């Protein structure tokens, strides 16, 4: 099936001051998206902005594609102006997906990162310990939906307006403390801002060195700027560890987030 298709806007509405939900009905048959995959959505019908923008699949139900988005600049502002009945160009589903969890797991979402992780929580209901952090109460979205499909939910906000005050990674550190372990999760899935992912990398390194730790794997969804979304422009590359062979040892190579990602093993990324 072609990844290039047109879709009709079913509805497009604000959930609160920051977030909106867009529901699209594809006008042709499409491949079924997996949690972690994304679509390039045409942002408006003019040449400004010219490029499509990447958005994680938030929900796929009854042949409706749903996207949870936050208005940031020109592209997302144009997206917010789509009205019921408007037709847009779409490419997807693109990229790889989150590996299937083998039991209970931890999901770490920072801000709009919840859009990418919620389908995983929904596919594997009541198996996730969800850690979800945002700047303040208004920037948390879909909390009730997330709570309803998670085993346990931990919320933090920077200003303490909802949940615990502080960083979500600090709550994760408490939870992972081997002397207080009450869970059987061995894998972490994460999506959110780069500083959160860098801190997670530091946490994972110390977990791996700790013989009492249960955590053995961690997968992160990377959010790089994208131009083409299909592997052609090299605009979305990240540095990952190279492969050592008998003949050569390359310390690092570039991988395209849109093609080889967006989901990577956290240990493979070179965090600078
Ligand atoms: C694989 C993937 C999945 C994504 N899923 C979602 C999603 O489900 N919901 C959602 O709201 N957003 C998502 N994003 C981010 C979204 O694509 C950007 O917010 C959007 O492209 C911004 O376009 P714009 O024209 O409105 O803003 P621009 O004018 O292009 O930029 C406005 C501001 O946003 C920053 N920005 C732009 N793109 C990104 C990016 N990729 N990462 C971090 N900062 C960025 C810019 O640096 C600038 O400060 C995803 C990004 C990727 C790569
Ligand atoms: S966005 Fe063009 S190669 Fe990834």
Coordinates of C-alpha atoms and ligand atoms in Angstrom, one line a residue:
X1 CA 0.0 0.0 0.0
X2 CA 1.3 3.5 -0.8
X3 CA 2.5 5.5 2.1
X4 CA 1.5 8.7 0.3
X5 CA -2.3 9.4 0.6
X6 CA -4.9 12.1 1.1
X7 CA -7.0 12.3 4.2
X8 CA -10.1 14.2 5.1
X9 CA -10.2 16.2 8.3
X10 CA -13.0 14.8 10.5
X11 CA -12.5 17.2 13.4
X12 CA -9.7 19.3 14.9
X13 CA -10.3 20.8 18.3
X14 CA -8.4 22.2 21.3
X15 CA -8.1 20.1 24.4
X16 CA -6.8 23.0 26.5
X17 CA -4.6 26.1 26.0
X18 CA -1.7 24.1 24.7
X19 CA -2.9 20.9 23.0
X20 CA -5.2 20.0 20.2
X21 CA -6.5 16.7 18.7
X22 CA -6.7 16.2 14.9
X23 CA -8.8 13.3 13.5
X24 CA -8.2 12.3 9.9
X25 CA -10.0 9.8 7.7
X26 CA -7.7 8.4 5.0
X27 CA -9.2 8.5 1.5
X28 CA -7.5 5.3 0.4
X29 CA -6.4 2.0 2.1
X30 CA -3.5 2.5 4.4
X31 CA -1.0 0.4 6.4
X32 CA -1.9 -0.1 10.0
X33 CA 0.4 2.0 12.2
X34 CA 2.3 0.6 15.2
X35 CA 3.0 2.4 18.5
X36 CA 6.1 4.7 18.0
X37 CA 5.6 5.3 14.3
X38 CA 4.8 8.7 12.9
X39 CA 3.3 10.5 9.9
X40 CA 4.4 13.6 7.9
X41 CA 1.3 15.9 7.7
X42 CA 1.0 18.7 5.3
X43 CA 0.7 21.8 7.4
X44 CA -1.8 24.0 5.4
X45 CA -2.5 24.3 1.7
X46 CA 0.0 27.1 0.9
X47 CA 3.7 26.9 0.2
X48 CA 4.3 28.6 3.6
X49 CA 5.3 26.5 5.4
X50 CA 6.4 24.3 2.4
X51 CA 7.4 21.2 4.3
X52 CA 5.3 18.6 6.0
X53 CA 5.8 18.2 9.7
X54 CA 6.2 14.9 11.7
X55 CA 3.6 13.7 14.3
X56 CA 3.4 10.5 16.2
X57 CA 0.4 8.3 15.7
X58 CA -1.7 8.9 18.8
X59 CA -4.6 6.6 18.1
X60 CA -5.8 4.5 15.2
X61 CA -9.4 3.3 15.6
X62 CA -12.2 2.6 13.1
X63 CA -9.8 3.7 10.2
X64 CA -9.4 7.1 11.9
X65 CA -5.9 8.5 12.4
X66 CA -5.6 10.7 15.5
X67 CA -2.8 13.1 16.3
X68 CA -2.2 15.0 19.6
X69 CA -0.3 18.1 18.9
X70 CA 1.1 21.2 20.4
X71 CA 1.2 24.5 18.6
X72 CA 4.8 25.6 18.3
X73 CA 5.4 27.6 15.0
X74 CA 4.0 28.2 11.5
X75 CA 3.4 24.5 10.7
X76 CA 1.4 23.6 13.8
X77 CA -0.5 26.9 13.6
X78 CA -1.6 26.0 10.1
X79 CA -2.5 22.5 11.3
X80 CA -4.7 24.1 14.0
X81 CA -6.6 25.9 11.2
X82 CA -7.8 22.7 9.5
X83 CA -11.6 22.5 9.4
X84 CA -13.9 19.5 9.1
X85 CA -13.9 18.4 5.5
X86 CA -10.5 19.9 4.6
X87 CA -8.3 17.4 2.6
X88 CA -4.6 17.2 3.4
X89 CA -1.6 15.2 2.1
X90 CA -0.1 12.6 4.4
X91 CA 2.9 10.2 4.3
X92 CA 3.0 7.3 6.7
X93 CA 3.2 5.3 8.8
X94 CA 6.9 6.0 8.9
X95 CA 9.9 4.8 10.9
X96 CA 10.3 1.9 13.2
X97 CA 8.1 1.2 16.3
X98 CA 8.6 0.4 20.0
X99 CA 9.8 -3.2 20.4
X100 CA 7.1 -5.3 22.0
X101 CA 7.4 -5.4 25.8
X102 CA 8.0 -8.8 27.3
X103 CA 6.2 -8.1 30.6
X104 CA 5.5 -5.1 32.7
X105 CA 7.4 -2.0 31.6
X106 CA 8.2 1.6 32.5
X107 CA 7.1 4.5 30.2
X108 CA 8.7 7.9 30.7
X109 CA 7.0 10.8 29.0
X110 CA 8.1 14.4 29.1
X111 CA 5.5 16.9 27.8
X112 CA 4.2 16.1 24.3
X113 CA 6.2 12.8 24.5
X114 CA 3.0 11.4 25.9
X115 CA 1.5 11.4 22.3
X116 CA 4.1 8.8 21.2
X117 CA 3.8 6.6 24.3
X118 CA 0.1 6.5 24.8
X119 CA -0.6 4.0 22.0
X120 CA 2.0 1.6 23.6
X121 CA 0.2 1.9 26.9
X122 CA -3.1 1.3 25.2
X123 CA -1.8 -1.8 23.2
X124 CA -0.4 -3.3 26.4
X125 CA -3.1 -2.3 28.9
X126 CA -2.3 -2.2 32.6
X127 CA 1.3 -3.3 32.1
X128 CA 3.0 0.2 32.3
X129 CA 4.3 2.1 35.2
X130 CA 3.9 5.6 33.6
X131 CA 6.1 8.5 34.6
X132 CA 4.8 11.7 33.1
X133 CA 6.3 15.1 33.7
X134 CA 5.5 18.6 32.5
X135 CA 6.2 22.2 33.4
X136 CA 2.8 22.7 35.0
X137 CA -0.7 21.4 35.4
X138 CA -1.9 23.0 32.1
X139 CA 0.8 21.2 30.2
X140 CA -0.3 17.8 31.3
X141 CA -2.8 16.3 28.9
X142 CA -4.8 13.1 28.6
X143 CA -4.0 12.2 32.3
X144 CA -7.3 10.4 33.0
X145 CA -6.9 8.3 29.8
X146 CA -3.3 7.5 30.7
X147 CA -4.2 6.5 34.2
X148 CA -7.0 4.3 33.0
X149 CA -4.6 2.1 31.0
X150 CA -1.5 2.1 33.2
X151 CA -0.6 -0.1 36.1
X152 CA 0.5 2.9 38.1
X153 CA 1.0 6.5 37.3
X154 CA 3.6 9.0 38.7
X155 CA 3.1 12.6 37.8
X156 CA 5.5 15.6 38.4
X157 CA 5.4 19.2 37.4
X158 CA 8.2 21.7 37.7
X159 CA 6.1 24.1 39.8
X160 CA 4.2 21.5 41.8
X161 CA 0.8 22.5 40.4
X162 CA -0.1 18.8 39.8
X163 CA 1.6 15.7 41.2
X164 CA 5.0 15.9 42.9
X165 CA 7.1 19.0 42.5
X166 CA 10.3 18.4 40.6
X167 CA 11.7 16.5 37.6
X168 CA 10.1 13.2 36.4
X169 CA 13.5 11.6 36.2
X170 CA 14.0 12.1 40.0
X171 CA 10.7 10.2 40.6
X172 CA 12.1 7.4 38.3
X173 CA 15.4 7.3 40.3
X174 CA 13.3 6.8 43.5
X175 CA 11.3 4.0 41.9
X176 CA 14.4 2.2 40.6
X177 CA 16.2 2.2 43.9
X178 CA 17.1 -1.5 44.3
X179 CA 16.5 -1.4 48.0
X180 CA 12.8 -0.4 47.5
X181 CA 11.9 -2.4 44.4
X182 CA 8.3 -3.5 44.2
X183 CA 8.0 -4.1 40.4
X184 CA 9.0 -6.6 37.8
X185 CA 9.7 -4.2 34.9
X186 CA 13.0 -4.7 33.1
X187 CA 12.5 -2.3 30.2
X188 CA 12.0 1.5 29.8
X189 CA 10.4 3.3 26.9
X190 CA 10.8 7.1 26.7
X191 CA 9.9 10.1 24.7
X192 CA 10.4 13.7 25.6
X193 CA 12.8 16.6 25.5
X194 CA 16.5 15.9 25.0
X195 CA 17.7 17.0 28.5
X196 CA 15.2 14.4 29.9
X197 CA 16.6 11.7 27.6
X198 CA 20.2 12.6 28.5
X199 CA 19.4 12.3 32.2
X200 CA 17.7 9.0 31.5
X201 CA 20.9 7.8 29.8
X202 CA 22.9 8.7 32.9
X203 CA 20.3 6.8 35.0
X204 CA 20.5 3.7 32.8
X205 CA 24.3 3.6 32.9
X206 CA 24.2 3.5 36.7
X207 CA 21.4 0.9 36.7
X208 CA 23.4 -1.4 34.4
X209 CA 26.5 -1.1 36.6
X210 CA 24.3 -2.1 39.7
X211 CA 24.1 -5.9 40.0
X212 CA 20.8 -5.5 42.0
X213 CA 19.1 -3.5 39.3
X214 CA 16.4 -5.2 37.2
X215 CA 16.6 -2.7 34.3
X216 CA 18.3 -4.2 31.3
X217 CA 16.9 -2.3 28.3
X218 CA 15.8 1.2 27.4
X219 CA 14.3 2.5 24.1
X220 CA 13.9 6.2 23.3
X221 CA 12.0 8.0 20.6
X222 CA 14.1 10.8 19.2
X223 CA 12.5 14.1 18.0
X224 CA 14.7 15.7 15.4
X225 CA 13.8 18.4 12.9
X226 CA 12.7 16.7 9.7
X227 CA 12.4 17.9 6.1
X228 CA 11.5 14.9 4.0
X229 CA 10.6 12.2 6.6
X230 CA 11.5 9.4 4.2
X231 CA 15.3 9.1 4.4
X232 CA 16.3 11.3 1.5
X233 CA 17.6 14.6 2.8
X234 CA 19.7 13.5 5.8
X235 CA 18.3 16.4 7.7
X236 CA 17.4 14.3 10.8
X237 CA 20.6 12.4 11.6
X238 CA 21.8 11.5 15.1
X239 CA 25.2 10.1 16.0
X240 CA 25.1 6.4 17.1
X241 CA 27.8 4.0 18.1
X242 CA 29.6 2.5 15.1
X243 CA 30.2 -1.2 14.6
X244 CA 33.6 -2.7 15.3
X245 CA 34.7 -5.2 12.7
X246 CA 38.0 -7.1 12.4
X247 CA 39.2 -4.7 9.7
X248 CA 38.0 -1.4 11.1
X249 CA 36.5 0.1 14.1
X250 CA 34.4 3.1 13.5
X251 CA 33.6 4.9 16.7
X252 CA 30.4 6.5 15.5
X253 CA 28.1 6.7 12.4
X254 CA 25.1 8.8 11.5
X255 CA 21.6 7.3 11.5
X256 CA 18.4 8.9 10.2
X257 CA 15.7 9.4 12.8
X258 CA 13.0 9.2 10.1
X259 CA 14.3 5.9 8.6
X260 CA 16.3 3.9 11.2
X261 CA 14.4 5.5 14.1
X262 CA 12.7 7.3 15.6
X263 CA 13.1 4.6 18.3
X264 CA 16.6 3.7 19.3
X265 CA 18.3 1.7 22.0
X266 CA 19.5 4.4 24.4
X267 CA 22.9 2.8 24.7
X268 CA 23.5 3.3 20.9
X269 CA 23.0 7.1 20.9
X270 CA 26.0 9.3 21.4
X271 CA 24.7 12.0 23.8
X272 CA 26.8 15.1 23.4
Ligands
LIG1 C1 9.1 11.6 15.0 C2 8.5 12.8 15.6 C3 7.2 12.7 16.2 C4 6.6 13.9 16.7 N1 5.4 13.8 17.2 C5 4.8 14.9 17.7 C6 3.4 14.8 18.2 O1 2.8 13.7 18.2 N2 2.9 15.9 18.6 C7 3.5 17.2 18.5 O2 2.9 18.2 19.0 N3 4.7 17.3 18.1 C8 5.4 16.2 17.6 N4 6.6 16.3 17.1 C9 7.2 17.6 17.0 C10 6.6 18.4 15.8 O3 7.0 17.8 14.6 C11 7.1 19.8 15.8 O4 6.6 20.5 16.9 C12 6.6 20.6 14.6 O5 7.3 20.1 13.5 C13 6.9 22.0 14.7 O6 6.6 22.6 13.5 P1 6.2 24.2 13.4 O7 6.3 24.6 12.0 O8 4.9 24.5 14.1 O9 7.3 24.8 14.2 P2 8.7 25.4 13.7 O10 8.5 26.9 13.3 O11 9.4 24.5 12.7 O12 9.5 25.4 15.1 C14 8.9 26.1 16.2 C15 9.8 25.7 17.5 O13 9.7 24.3 17.7 C16 11.0 23.7 17.7 N5 10.8 22.4 17.0 C17 10.5 22.2 15.7 N6 10.5 20.9 15.4 C18 10.9 20.2 16.5 C19 11.2 18.9 16.8 N7 11.1 17.9 16.0 N8 11.7 18.6 18.1 C20 11.8 19.6 19.0 N9 11.6 20.9 18.7 C21 11.2 21.2 17.5 C22 11.8 24.7 16.9 O14 13.2 24.5 17.2 C23 11.3 26.0 17.3 O15 11.8 26.4 18.5 C24 7.3 15.2 16.6 C25 8.6 15.2 16.0 C26 9.2 14.1 15.5 C27 10.5 14.2 14.9
LIG2 S1 14.0 13.9 7.4 FE1 15.0 13.7 5.5 S2 16.4 12.0 5.9 FE2 15.2 12.2 7.7

